[in-house]
Structures are given as C-alpha cells and as structure tokens.
CSV table of C-alpha atoms in Angstrom, one decimal:
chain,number,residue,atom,x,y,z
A,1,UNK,CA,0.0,0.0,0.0
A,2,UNK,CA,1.1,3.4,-0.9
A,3,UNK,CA,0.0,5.2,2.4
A,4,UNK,CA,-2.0,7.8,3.2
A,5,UNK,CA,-1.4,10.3,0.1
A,6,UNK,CA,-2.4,14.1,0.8
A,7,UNK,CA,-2.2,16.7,-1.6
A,8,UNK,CA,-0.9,19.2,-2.2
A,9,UNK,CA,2.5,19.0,-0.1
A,10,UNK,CA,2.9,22.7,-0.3
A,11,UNK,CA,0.1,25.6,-0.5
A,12,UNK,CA,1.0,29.1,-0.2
A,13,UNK,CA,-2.3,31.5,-0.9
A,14,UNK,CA,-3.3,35.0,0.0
A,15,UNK,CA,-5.7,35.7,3.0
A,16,UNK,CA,-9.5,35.9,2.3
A,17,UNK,CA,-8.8,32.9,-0.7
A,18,UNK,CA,-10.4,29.6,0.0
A,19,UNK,CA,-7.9,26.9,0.2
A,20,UNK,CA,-8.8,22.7,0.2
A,21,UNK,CA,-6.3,19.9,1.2
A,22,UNK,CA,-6.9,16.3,0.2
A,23,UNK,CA,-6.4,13.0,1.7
A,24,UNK,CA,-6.8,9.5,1.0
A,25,UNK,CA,-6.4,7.2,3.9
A,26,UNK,CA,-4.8,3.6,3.8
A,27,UNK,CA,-7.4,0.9,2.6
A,28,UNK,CA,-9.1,-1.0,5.2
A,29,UNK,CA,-8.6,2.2,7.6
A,30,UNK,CA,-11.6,3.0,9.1
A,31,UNK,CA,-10.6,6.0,10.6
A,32,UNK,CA,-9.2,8.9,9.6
A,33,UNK,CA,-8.2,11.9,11.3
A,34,UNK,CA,-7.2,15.7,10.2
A,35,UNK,CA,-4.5,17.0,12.6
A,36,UNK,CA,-2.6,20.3,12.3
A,37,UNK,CA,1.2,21.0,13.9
A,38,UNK,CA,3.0,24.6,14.8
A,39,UNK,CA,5.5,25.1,16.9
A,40,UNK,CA,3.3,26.9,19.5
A,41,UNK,CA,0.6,24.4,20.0
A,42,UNK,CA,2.2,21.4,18.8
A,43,UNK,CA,0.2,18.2,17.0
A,44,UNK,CA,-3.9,19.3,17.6
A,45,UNK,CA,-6.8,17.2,16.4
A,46,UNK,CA,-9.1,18.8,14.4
A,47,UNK,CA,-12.1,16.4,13.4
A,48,UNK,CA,-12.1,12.2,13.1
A,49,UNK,CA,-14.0,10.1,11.0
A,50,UNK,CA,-15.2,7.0,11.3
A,51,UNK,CA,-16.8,5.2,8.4
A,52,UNK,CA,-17.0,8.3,6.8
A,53,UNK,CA,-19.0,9.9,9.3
A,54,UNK,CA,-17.9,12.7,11.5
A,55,UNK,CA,-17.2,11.5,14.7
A,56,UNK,CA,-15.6,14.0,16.9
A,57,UNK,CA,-14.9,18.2,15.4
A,58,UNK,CA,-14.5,19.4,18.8
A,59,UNK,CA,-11.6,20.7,17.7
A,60,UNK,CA,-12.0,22.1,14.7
A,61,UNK,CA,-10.9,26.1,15.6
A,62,UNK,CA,-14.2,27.6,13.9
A,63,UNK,CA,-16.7,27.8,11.5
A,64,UNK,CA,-14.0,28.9,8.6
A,65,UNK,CA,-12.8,25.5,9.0
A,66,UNK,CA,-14.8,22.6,7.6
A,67,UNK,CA,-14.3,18.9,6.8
A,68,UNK,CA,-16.1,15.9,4.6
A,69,UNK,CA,-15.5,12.6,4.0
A,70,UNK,CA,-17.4,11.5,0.9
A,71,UNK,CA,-16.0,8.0,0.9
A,72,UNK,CA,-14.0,5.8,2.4
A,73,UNK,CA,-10.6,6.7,0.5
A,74,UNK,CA,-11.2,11.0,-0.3
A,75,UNK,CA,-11.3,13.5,2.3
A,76,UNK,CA,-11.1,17.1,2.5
A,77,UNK,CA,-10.3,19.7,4.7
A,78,UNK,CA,-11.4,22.8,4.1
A,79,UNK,CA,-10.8,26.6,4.7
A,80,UNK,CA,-12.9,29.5,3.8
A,81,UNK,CA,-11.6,32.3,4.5
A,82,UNK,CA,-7.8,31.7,5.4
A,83,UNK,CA,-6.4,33.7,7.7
A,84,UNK,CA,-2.5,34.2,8.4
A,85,UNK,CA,-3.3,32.8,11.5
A,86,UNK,CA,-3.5,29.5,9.7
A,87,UNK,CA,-0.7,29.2,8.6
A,88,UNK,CA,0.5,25.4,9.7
A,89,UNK,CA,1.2,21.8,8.6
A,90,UNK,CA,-1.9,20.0,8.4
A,91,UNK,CA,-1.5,16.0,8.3
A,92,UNK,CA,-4.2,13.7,7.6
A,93,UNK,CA,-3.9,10.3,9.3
A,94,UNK,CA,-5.7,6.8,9.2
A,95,UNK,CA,-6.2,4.1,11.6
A,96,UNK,CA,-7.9,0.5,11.8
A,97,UNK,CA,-9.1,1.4,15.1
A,98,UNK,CA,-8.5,4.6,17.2
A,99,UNK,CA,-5.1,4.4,18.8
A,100,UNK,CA,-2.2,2.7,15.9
A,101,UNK,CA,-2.6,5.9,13.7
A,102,UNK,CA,0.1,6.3,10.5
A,103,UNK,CA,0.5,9.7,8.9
A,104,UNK,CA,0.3,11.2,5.6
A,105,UNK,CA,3.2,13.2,4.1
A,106,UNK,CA,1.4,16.6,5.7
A,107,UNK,CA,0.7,19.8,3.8
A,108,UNK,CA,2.7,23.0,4.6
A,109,UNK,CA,-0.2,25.8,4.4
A,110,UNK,CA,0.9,29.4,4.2
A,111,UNK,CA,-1.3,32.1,4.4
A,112,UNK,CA,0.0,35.5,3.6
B,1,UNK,CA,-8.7,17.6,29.8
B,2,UNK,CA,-6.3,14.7,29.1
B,3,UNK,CA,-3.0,15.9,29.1
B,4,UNK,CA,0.4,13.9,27.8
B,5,UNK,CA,3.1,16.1,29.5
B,6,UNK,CA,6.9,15.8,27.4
B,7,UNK,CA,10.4,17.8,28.4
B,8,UNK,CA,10.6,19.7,25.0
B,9,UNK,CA,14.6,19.7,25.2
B,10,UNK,CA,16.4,19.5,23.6
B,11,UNK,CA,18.1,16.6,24.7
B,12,UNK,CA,22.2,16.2,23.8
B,13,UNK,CA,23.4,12.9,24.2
B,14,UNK,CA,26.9,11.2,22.3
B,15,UNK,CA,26.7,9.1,19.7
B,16,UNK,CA,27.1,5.5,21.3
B,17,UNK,CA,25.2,6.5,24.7
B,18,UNK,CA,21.7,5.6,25.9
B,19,UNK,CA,18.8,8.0,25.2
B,20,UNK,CA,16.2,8.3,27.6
B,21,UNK,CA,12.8,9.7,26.9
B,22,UNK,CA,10.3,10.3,29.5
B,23,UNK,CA,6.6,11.0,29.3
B,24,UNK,CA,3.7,11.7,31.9
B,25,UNK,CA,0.1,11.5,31.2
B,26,UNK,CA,-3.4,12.1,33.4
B,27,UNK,CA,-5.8,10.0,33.0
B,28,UNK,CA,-5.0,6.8,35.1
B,29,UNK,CA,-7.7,5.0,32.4
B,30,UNK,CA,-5.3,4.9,29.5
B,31,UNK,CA,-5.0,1.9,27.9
B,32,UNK,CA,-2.3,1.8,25.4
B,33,UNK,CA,0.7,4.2,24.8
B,34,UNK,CA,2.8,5.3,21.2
B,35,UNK,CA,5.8,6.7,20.5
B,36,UNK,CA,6.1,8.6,16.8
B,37,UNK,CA,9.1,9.9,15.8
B,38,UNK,CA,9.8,13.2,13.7
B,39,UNK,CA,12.1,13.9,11.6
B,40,UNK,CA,12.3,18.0,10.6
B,41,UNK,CA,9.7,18.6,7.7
B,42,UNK,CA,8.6,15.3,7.8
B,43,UNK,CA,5.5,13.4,9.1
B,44,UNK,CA,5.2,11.5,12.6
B,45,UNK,CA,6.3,7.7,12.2
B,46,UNK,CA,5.1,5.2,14.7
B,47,UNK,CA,8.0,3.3,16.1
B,48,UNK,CA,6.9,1.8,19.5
B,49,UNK,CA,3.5,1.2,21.2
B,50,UNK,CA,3.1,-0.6,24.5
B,51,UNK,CA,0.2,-1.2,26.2
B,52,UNK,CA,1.0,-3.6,29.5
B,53,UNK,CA,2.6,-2.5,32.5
B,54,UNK,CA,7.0,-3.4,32.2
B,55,UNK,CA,9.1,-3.4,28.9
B,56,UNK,CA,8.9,-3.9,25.2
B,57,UNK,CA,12.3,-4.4,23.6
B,58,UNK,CA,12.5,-3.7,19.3
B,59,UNK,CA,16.0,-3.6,18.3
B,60,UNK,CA,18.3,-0.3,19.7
B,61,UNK,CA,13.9,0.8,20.9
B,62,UNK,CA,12.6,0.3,24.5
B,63,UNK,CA,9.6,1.6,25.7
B,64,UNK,CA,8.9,0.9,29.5
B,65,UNK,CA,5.5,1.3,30.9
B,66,UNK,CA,4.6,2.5,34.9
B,67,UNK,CA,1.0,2.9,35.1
B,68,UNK,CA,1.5,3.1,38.5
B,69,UNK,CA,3.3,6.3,38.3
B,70,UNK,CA,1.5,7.3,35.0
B,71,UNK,CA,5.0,7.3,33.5
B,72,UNK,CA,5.8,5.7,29.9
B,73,UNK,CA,9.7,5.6,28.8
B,74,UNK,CA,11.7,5.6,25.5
B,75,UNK,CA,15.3,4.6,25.2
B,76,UNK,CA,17.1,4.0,22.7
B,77,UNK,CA,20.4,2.1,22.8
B,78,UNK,CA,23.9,2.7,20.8
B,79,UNK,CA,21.9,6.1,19.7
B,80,UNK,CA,23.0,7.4,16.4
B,81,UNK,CA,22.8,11.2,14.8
B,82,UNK,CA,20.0,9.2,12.5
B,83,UNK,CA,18.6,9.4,15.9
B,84,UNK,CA,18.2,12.9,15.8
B,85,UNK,CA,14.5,13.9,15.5
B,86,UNK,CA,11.8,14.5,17.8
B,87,UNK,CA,9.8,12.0,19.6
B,88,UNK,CA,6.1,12.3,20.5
B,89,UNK,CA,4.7,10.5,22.5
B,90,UNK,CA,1.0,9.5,22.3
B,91,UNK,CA,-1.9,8.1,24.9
B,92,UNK,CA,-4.9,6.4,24.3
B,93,UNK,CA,-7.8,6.4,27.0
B,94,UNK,CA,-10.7,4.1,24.8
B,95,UNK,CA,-13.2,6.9,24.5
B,96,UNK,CA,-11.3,9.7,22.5
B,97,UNK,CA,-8.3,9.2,19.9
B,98,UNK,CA,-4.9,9.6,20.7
B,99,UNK,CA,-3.7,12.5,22.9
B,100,UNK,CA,0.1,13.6,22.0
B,101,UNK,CA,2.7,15.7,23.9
B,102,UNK,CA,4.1,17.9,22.3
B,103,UNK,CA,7.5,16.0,21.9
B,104,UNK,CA,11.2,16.0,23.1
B,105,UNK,CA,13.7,17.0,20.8
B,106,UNK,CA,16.7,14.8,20.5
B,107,UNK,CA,20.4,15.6,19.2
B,108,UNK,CA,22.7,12.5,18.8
B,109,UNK,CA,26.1,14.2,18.8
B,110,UNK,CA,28.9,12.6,16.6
C-alpha cells in the first residue's frame, strides 16, 4: 500500500482565498483523522472520521474551518476564509481502530 | 482535559550513549501508549507502542510502561545522529483518539 497520500504537499495562498487539502487514507482504515502542527501548539486534532461519518470536530478552531468525507478513500479539509493565523502543517492520518494511527506526508499551508 | 506532558529539550546525548525519553500523562484509564518519531519537515512515524505495565524491547527501541506512576519511557540504545528527531509520545484512554505531547527534541552528537 502506498500510504495515506495528501495533496498538495505545499500551498502558499493569499488571505480571504479559500484553500482545500486532500487525503486519501490507507485501505481498510476505518478512521481517519485531520491534525494540524505549529510550533506553539504542537500536534492538535481537528475532526475524526469514522466510516466516513464525523465522529468528533471538537476541535475544529471555527466555523471557517470545515471537513467531509465523501468516501472511504477521499477527504477534505477545508478553509474558507484563510487567515494568516493558519498558517500550519496539516496532516491527515488513518487508523484501523482509534489508537495505531500512520501519517500522511502533511501539507505545509501558508497564508499571507 | 487529558493531558500527555513531554520535556521539550532539547536533549544532547553522544553518539554511542543511551537515550532516555520520559513522558507523563493524566488519566490513570489509559490503555495503550505510542511513540512517533519526527524527523524535521517530515511526518510523525510510529515506532513503539506498549500497552502492559513493564518493557517492550524492538532492536536499539525500549519503551517501559509504569501505570502506577503514569510514567511511559523511551530509550534508545547505541543512539546514532539518524537518531536525531523529535519524539512524541502519544496516549490512548478508549473513548477519544490519541492525545500527544508535544514532543522532546533529540540531538545524537557525533
């Protein structure tokens, strides 16, 4: 298996512009899981799936943020509008169940 | 709030010596315990999970477990400067996914 694949690796877009980062988890995972990482706050979870339903988005930082999960191998993550502010790497990860987790490459977002 | 507490480091030890890589966490219901390492730019790897009280042994990797003391352990034998990343550390409780610390940064000096 390839991995989880996300796409891009590298966004760079100007505030106020809607940006959308893609994931395609492991097959067989039945979980999958949209994290971002900065220096400040270190690894966060955003929102889980499971089965392709949205399981958890407790911690997805507000309403500009939103995430689907039309299938069981495509995700998205979206952002409308970016902010600075968000600026981050975002990895997607899957899982069989909740805790052995493997990570996607990650995309480096940059929102000037 | 579950919380996975790390030293952030960095830690220096010489290429050769043990590495030793501590992590606390707060709820005494956790049930099984990661360690990912990260490499700079790159993406978490899981190298180690551990999920009864005592050691696991996997090559140069040890990860000891004292849920006791809500303590879990890396180290990492004959370390090398391929060594040289950061390692998270990762607890799972059975009703939310993993919690991470925020990591220790390690530098394997030649």
């Amino acid at each position: 298996d390839a991995g989880v694949i996300q796409s891009p690796r590298h966004e760079v877009t100007e505030m106020g512009q809607e940006v959308t980062l893609r994931c395609k988890p492991i097959s067989g995972h039945d979980y999958l899981f949209w994290y971002r990482q900065t220096m400040m706050r270190g690894l966060e979870l955003l929102i889980y799936f499971n089965n392709n339903v949205p399981i958890d988005d407790s911690g997805m930082p507000e309403d500009r943020f939103s995430a689907k999960m039309p299938n069981a191998s495509f995700s998205t993550l979206k952002i409308q509008p970016s902010e600075p502010r968000d600026s981050a790497v975002y990895f997607c990860a899957s899982s069989y169940s909740r805790d052995t987790q493997y990570f996607g490459p990650g995309t480096r977002l940059t929102v000037l | 709030q579950k919380e996975v507490e790390q030293n952030s480091g960095p830690l220096s030890v010489p290429e050769g010596a043990i590495a030793s890589l501590n992590c606390t966490y707060s709820d005494r219901g956790s049930q099984s315990f990661f360690w990912y390492r990260q490499y700079s730019g790159k993406s978490p790897e899981l190298i180690m999970f551990i999920y009864s009280n005592g050691d696991k042994e996997d090559g140069r990797f040890t990860a000891q477990l004292n849920k006791a003391s809500q303590y879990v352990s890396l180290l990492i034998r004959d370390s090398q400067p391929s060594d040289s990343a950061t390692y998270l550390c990762a607890v799972f409780s059975g009703n939310t996914p993993l919690v991470f610390g925020k990591g220790t940064r390690l530098s394997v000096i030649a």
